Amino acid sequence: MKLYSNEISSAASRVRIALALKGITPELLPVSILGPDAENRQRDYLDLNPQGLVPALLTENGTLITQSLSIIEYLDERFPQPPLLPADAEARAFSRTVALAIAAEIHALVPPRVAAQLGSLGLDATAIGDWNRHWVREGLSAVDALLASRRYGSYVAGDQPSVGDLFLFPQAVNAERAGLPLSLWPNIAAVVGKLRGVSAFVENAPAPRK
């Protein structure tokens, strides 16, 4: 397998964590995602992945899978151990709820292409940073409330890391780097504290921007 990835991408981080938990080592193909000459906006990459996003997984038979949640669930179906979704149906739904709350309600509002568009509309770096922090704060506050009402066990949906944890950890790391302490969200802080003891998460966290 080949994974098109970028070290600062929280979406790519989710997939790298899943691969590490499964003990799978794909060929990593770095794709730059910042700046006007970023590789993900070039024709060669767009021909492969028309969305121009990372991550993208190329399977051994040449099938391309995009979107981090789809990739993770493909890996979980193909390599069942350790499972990345709980056995209980309600716990599985809750784990996906947390994952989608982060992917759709936070991450979708703060990636580089959104920042670039905001810049083209006249917002400076300070205003864009404020935009990002606003939506991260709003989104993680909602996730923290969800965890307060539904979480049981050490992690998002039980006593083993699951899909929700794979999405929560990279977002929490980036929130701290943006100046938002996890103490704002005690339930998230508790889960992330446990995840920081799991090497697959720590070693595959998104890298800071240079």
mmCIF file of C-alpha atoms in Angstrom:
data_model
loop_
_atom_site.group_PDB
_atom_site.id
_atom_site.type_symbol
_atom_site.label_atom_id
_atom_site.label_comp_id
_atom_site.label_asym_id
_atom_site.label_seq_id
_atom_site.Cartn_x
_atom_site.Cartn_y
_atom_site.Cartn_z
ATOM 1 C CA MET A 1 0.000 0.000 0.000
ATOM 2 C CA LYS A 2 0.995 3.600 -0.576
ATOM 3 C CA LEU A 3 -0.144 6.489 1.621
ATOM 4 C CA TYR A 4 -0.118 10.016 0.229
ATOM 5 C CA SER A 5 0.370 12.075 3.346
ATOM 6 C CA ASN A 6 1.691 15.268 4.888
ATOM 7 C CA GLU A 7 3.294 15.503 8.304
ATOM 8 C CA ILE A 8 1.348 18.582 9.450
ATOM 9 C CA SER A 9 -2.062 17.292 8.328
ATOM 10 C CA SER A 10 -4.313 16.188 11.177
ATOM 11 C CA ALA A 11 -6.392 14.175 8.687
ATOM 12 C CA ALA A 12 -3.298 12.272 7.559
ATOM 13 C CA SER A 13 -2.299 11.851 11.214
ATOM 14 C CA ARG A 14 -5.535 9.941 11.863
ATOM 15 C CA VAL A 15 -4.670 7.391 9.188
ATOM 16 C CA ARG A 16 -1.047 7.064 10.268
ATOM 17 C CA ILE A 17 -2.238 6.319 13.808
ATOM 18 C CA ALA A 18 -4.632 3.660 12.501
ATOM 19 C CA LEU A 19 -1.866 2.046 10.459
ATOM 20 C CA ALA A 20 0.461 2.054 13.470
ATOM 21 C CA LEU A 21 -2.185 0.461 15.696
ATOM 22 C CA LYS A 22 -2.648 -2.251 13.059
ATOM 23 C CA GLY A 23 1.105 -2.773 12.685
ATOM 24 C CA ILE A 24 0.986 -1.873 8.971
ATOM 25 C CA THR A 25 3.829 0.016 7.293
ATOM 26 C CA PRO A 26 2.835 1.435 3.890
ATOM 27 C CA GLU A 27 5.076 3.333 1.519
ATOM 28 C CA LEU A 28 4.744 6.968 2.576
ATOM 29 C CA LEU A 29 4.561 9.498 -0.255
ATOM 30 C CA PRO A 30 4.840 13.073 1.087
ATOM 31 C CA VAL A 31 2.613 15.682 -0.555
ATOM 32 C CA SER A 32 3.130 19.372 0.232
ATOM 33 C CA ILE A 33 -0.091 21.233 1.077
ATOM 34 C CA LEU A 34 1.002 24.805 1.882
ATOM 35 C CA GLY A 35 1.680 27.706 -0.444
ATOM 36 C CA PRO A 36 0.704 28.523 -4.039
ATOM 37 C CA ASP A 37 2.969 25.783 -5.424
ATOM 38 C CA ALA A 38 1.715 23.048 -3.092
ATOM 39 C CA GLU A 39 1.858 19.616 -4.701
ATOM 40 C CA ASN A 40 -1.730 18.791 -3.756
ATOM 41 C CA ARG A 41 -2.955 21.534 -6.138
ATOM 42 C CA GLN A 42 -0.821 20.370 -9.064
ATOM 43 C CA ARG A 43 -2.249 18.465 -12.030
ATOM 44 C CA ASP A 44 -0.361 15.231 -11.316
ATOM 45 C CA TYR A 45 -1.899 14.897 -7.877
ATOM 46 C CA LEU A 46 -5.338 16.146 -8.964
ATOM 47 C CA ASP A 47 -5.379 13.482 -11.667
ATOM 48 C CA LEU A 48 -4.910 10.937 -8.886
ATOM 49 C CA ASN A 49 -7.207 12.558 -6.316
ATOM 50 C CA PRO A 50 -9.544 15.195 -7.807
ATOM 51 C CA GLN A 51 -10.243 16.646 -4.336
ATOM 52 C CA GLY A 52 -6.594 17.554 -3.975
ATOM 53 C CA LEU A 53 -6.540 16.482 -0.343
ATOM 54 C CA VAL A 54 -4.475 14.243 1.886
ATOM 55 C CA PRO A 55 -4.557 11.517 2.993
ATOM 56 C CA ALA A 56 -5.139 9.168 0.087
ATOM 57 C CA LEU A 57 -4.445 5.443 0.242
ATOM 58 C CA LEU A 58 -3.503 3.426 -2.830
ATOM 59 C CA THR A 59 -4.201 -0.251 -2.196
ATOM 60 C CA GLU A 60 -2.081 -3.090 -3.557
ATOM 61 C CA ASN A 61 -4.562 -3.653 -6.397
ATOM 62 C CA GLY A 62 -4.434 -0.001 -7.440
ATOM 63 C CA THR A 63 -7.660 1.221 -5.859
ATOM 64 C CA LEU A 64 -7.471 4.750 -4.460
ATOM 65 C CA ILE A 65 -9.354 5.440 -1.222
ATOM 66 C CA THR A 66 -9.748 9.037 -0.038
ATOM 67 C CA GLN A 67 -11.185 10.672 3.088
ATOM 68 C CA SER A 68 -9.634 9.649 6.396
ATOM 69 C CA LEU A 69 -12.752 7.984 7.831
ATOM 70 C CA SER A 70 -13.226 5.839 4.722
ATOM 71 C CA ILE A 71 -9.562 4.836 4.787
ATOM 72 C CA ILE A 72 -9.688 3.940 8.478
ATOM 73 C CA GLU A 73 -12.843 1.858 8.108
ATOM 74 C CA TYR A 74 -11.346 0.094 5.060
ATOM 75 C CA LEU A 75 -8.261 -0.772 7.113
ATOM 76 C CA ASP A 76 -10.441 -1.976 9.970
ATOM 77 C CA GLU A 77 -12.465 -4.239 7.710
ATOM 78 C CA ARG A 78 -9.430 -5.649 5.954
ATOM 79 C CA PHE A 79 -7.210 -5.979 9.033
ATOM 80 C CA PRO A 80 -9.642 -6.630 11.907
ATOM 81 C CA GLN A 81 -7.129 -6.719 14.758
ATOM 82 C CA PRO A 82 -7.036 -4.677 16.829
ATOM 83 C CA PRO A 83 -10.543 -3.392 16.072
ATOM 84 C CA LEU A 84 -10.950 0.354 15.677
ATOM 85 C CA LEU A 85 -14.676 0.326 16.398
ATOM 86 C CA PRO A 86 -16.295 -1.012 19.592
ATOM 87 C CA ALA A 87 -18.288 -4.255 19.535
ATOM 88 C CA ASP A 88 -21.384 -2.583 20.989
ATOM 89 C CA ALA A 89 -23.564 -0.883 18.349
ATOM 90 C CA GLU A 90 -24.303 2.209 20.436
ATOM 91 C CA ALA A 91 -20.640 2.632 21.337
ATOM 92 C CA ARG A 92 -19.721 2.317 17.643
ATOM 93 C CA ALA A 93 -22.225 5.019 16.779
ATOM 94 C CA PHE A 94 -20.862 7.293 19.500
ATOM 95 C CA SER A 95 -17.275 6.792 18.355
ATOM 96 C CA ARG A 96 -18.321 7.776 14.818
ATOM 97 C CA THR A 97 -20.283 10.734 16.223
ATOM 98 C CA VAL A 98 -17.139 12.151 17.820
ATOM 99 C CA ALA A 99 -15.106 11.479 14.673
ATOM 100 C CA LEU A 100 -17.617 13.247 12.440
ATOM 101 C CA ALA A 101 -18.088 16.152 14.854
ATOM 102 C CA ILE A 102 -14.374 16.805 14.454
ATOM 103 C CA ALA A 103 -14.089 16.093 10.725
ATOM 104 C CA ALA A 104 -17.228 17.906 9.598
ATOM 105 C CA GLU A 105 -17.743 20.622 12.218
ATOM 106 C CA ILE A 106 -14.162 21.636 13.081
ATOM 107 C CA HIS A 107 -11.608 20.439 10.567
ATOM 108 C CA ALA A 108 -13.689 21.437 7.543
ATOM 109 C CA LEU A 109 -13.537 25.085 8.654
ATOM 110 C CA VAL A 110 -9.808 25.412 9.355
ATOM 111 C CA PRO A 111 -7.665 23.670 6.701
ATOM 112 C CA PRO A 112 -5.082 25.539 4.568
ATOM 113 C CA ARG A 113 -7.446 26.000 1.613
ATOM 114 C CA VAL A 114 -9.972 27.800 3.848
ATOM 115 C CA ALA A 115 -7.215 30.033 5.241
ATOM 116 C CA ALA A 116 -6.110 30.816 1.686
ATOM 117 C CA GLN A 117 -9.637 31.802 0.692
ATOM 118 C CA LEU A 118 -10.037 33.975 3.785
ATOM 119 C CA GLY A 119 -6.760 35.659 2.915
ATOM 120 C CA SER A 120 -7.992 36.337 -0.608
ATOM 121 C CA LEU A 121 -11.005 38.097 0.933
ATOM 122 C CA GLY A 122 -8.736 40.454 2.835
ATOM 123 C CA LEU A 123 -8.336 38.825 6.242
ATOM 124 C CA ASP A 124 -4.837 39.071 7.680
ATOM 125 C CA ALA A 125 -3.012 36.325 9.580
ATOM 126 C CA THR A 126 -4.330 37.548 12.942
ATOM 127 C CA ALA A 127 -7.940 37.470 11.767
ATOM 128 C CA ILE A 128 -7.500 34.030 10.224
ATOM 129 C CA GLY A 129 -5.993 32.772 13.479
ATOM 130 C CA ASP A 130 -8.991 34.168 15.364
ATOM 131 C CA TRP A 131 -11.331 32.415 12.909
ATOM 132 C CA ASN A 132 -9.562 29.102 13.441
ATOM 133 C CA ARG A 133 -9.549 29.371 17.224
ATOM 134 C CA HIS A 134 -13.234 30.322 17.281
ATOM 135 C CA TRP A 135 -14.331 27.210 15.401
ATOM 136 C CA VAL A 136 -11.961 24.910 17.261
ATOM 137 C CA ARG A 137 -13.219 26.267 20.585
ATOM 138 C CA GLU A 138 -16.851 25.931 19.524
ATOM 139 C CA GLY A 139 -16.396 22.436 18.157
ATOM 140 C CA LEU A 140 -14.330 21.008 20.999
ATOM 141 C CA SER A 141 -16.709 22.469 23.575
ATOM 142 C CA ALA A 142 -19.496 20.477 21.935
ATOM 143 C CA VAL A 143 -17.348 17.340 21.826
ATOM 144 C CA ASP A 144 -16.478 17.777 25.497
ATOM 145 C CA ALA A 145 -20.180 17.974 26.333
ATOM 146 C CA LEU A 146 -20.813 14.826 24.298
ATOM 147 C CA LEU A 147 -18.082 13.036 26.203
ATOM 148 C CA ALA A 148 -19.507 14.222 29.519
ATOM 149 C CA SER A 149 -22.889 12.729 28.670
ATOM 150 C CA ARG A 150 -21.852 9.495 26.957
ATOM 151 C CA ARG A 151 -18.238 8.493 27.638
ATOM 152 C CA TYR A 152 -17.482 5.375 29.579
ATOM 153 C CA GLY A 153 -14.092 3.770 29.994
ATOM 154 C CA SER A 154 -10.692 5.346 29.497
ATOM 155 C CA TYR A 155 -11.137 6.490 25.909
ATOM 156 C CA VAL A 156 -13.857 8.027 23.737
ATOM 157 C CA ALA A 157 -16.021 4.911 23.576
ATOM 158 C CA GLY A 158 -14.650 2.336 25.972
ATOM 159 C CA ASP A 159 -11.382 0.927 27.253
ATOM 160 C CA GLN A 160 -9.678 0.665 23.860
ATOM 161 C CA PRO A 161 -8.866 3.468 21.414
ATOM 162 C CA SER A 162 -11.383 3.670 18.592
ATOM 163 C CA VAL A 163 -12.161 5.851 15.589
ATOM 164 C CA GLY A 164 -13.283 8.740 17.786
ATOM 165 C CA ASP A 165 -9.890 8.795 19.510
ATOM 166 C CA LEU A 166 -8.073 8.777 16.165
ATOM 167 C CA PHE A 167 -9.889 11.990 15.233
ATOM 168 C CA LEU A 168 -9.801 13.618 18.664
ATOM 169 C CA PHE A 169 -6.073 13.318 19.352
ATOM 170 C CA PRO A 170 -4.688 15.225 16.318
ATOM 171 C CA GLN A 171 -7.322 17.941 16.727
ATOM 172 C CA ALA A 172 -6.441 18.340 20.410
ATOM 173 C CA VAL A 173 -2.721 18.578 19.595
ATOM 174 C CA ASN A 174 -3.409 21.328 17.074
ATOM 175 C CA ALA A 175 -5.721 23.136 19.501
ATOM 176 C CA GLU A 176 -2.919 23.351 22.051
ATOM 177 C CA ARG A 177 -0.543 24.685 19.405
ATOM 178 C CA ALA A 178 -3.117 27.355 18.566
ATOM 179 C CA GLY A 179 -3.061 28.529 22.185
ATOM 180 C CA LEU A 180 -6.169 26.723 23.421
ATOM 181 C CA PRO A 181 -5.291 24.728 26.567
ATOM 182 C CA LEU A 182 -7.018 21.395 27.007
ATOM 183 C CA SER A 183 -7.955 22.474 30.523
ATOM 184 C CA LEU A 184 -10.868 24.230 28.773
ATOM 185 C CA TRP A 185 -12.303 20.769 28.151
ATOM 186 C CA PRO A 186 -11.771 18.406 31.104
ATOM 187 C CA ASN A 187 -13.286 15.351 29.445
ATOM 188 C CA ILE A 188 -11.170 15.787 26.321
ATOM 189 C CA ALA A 189 -8.112 16.394 28.499
ATOM 190 C CA ALA A 190 -8.703 13.102 30.312
ATOM 191 C CA VAL A 191 -8.940 11.117 27.088
ATOM 192 C CA VAL A 192 -5.957 12.823 25.471
ATOM 193 C CA GLY A 193 -3.925 12.248 28.629
ATOM 194 C CA LYS A 194 -4.512 8.508 28.238
ATOM 195 C CA LEU A 195 -3.742 8.601 24.519
ATOM 196 C CA ARG A 196 -0.399 10.267 25.212
ATOM 197 C CA GLY A 197 0.602 6.969 26.780
ATOM 198 C CA VAL A 198 0.001 5.098 23.501
ATOM 199 C CA SER A 199 3.016 5.209 21.192
ATOM 200 C CA ALA A 200 0.976 4.907 17.980
ATOM 201 C CA PHE A 201 -0.669 8.235 18.799
ATOM 202 C CA VAL A 202 2.401 10.097 20.041
ATOM 203 C CA GLU A 203 4.639 8.990 17.174
ATOM 204 C CA ASN A 204 2.091 9.905 14.515
ATOM 205 C CA ALA A 205 0.762 13.197 15.855
ATOM 206 C CA PRO A 206 0.658 16.058 13.333
ATOM 207 C CA ALA A 207 3.956 17.915 13.163
ATOM 208 C CA PRO A 208 3.984 21.651 13.956
ATOM 209 C CA ARG A 209 4.047 24.039 11.030
ATOM 210 C CA LYS A 210 7.474 25.474 10.350
#
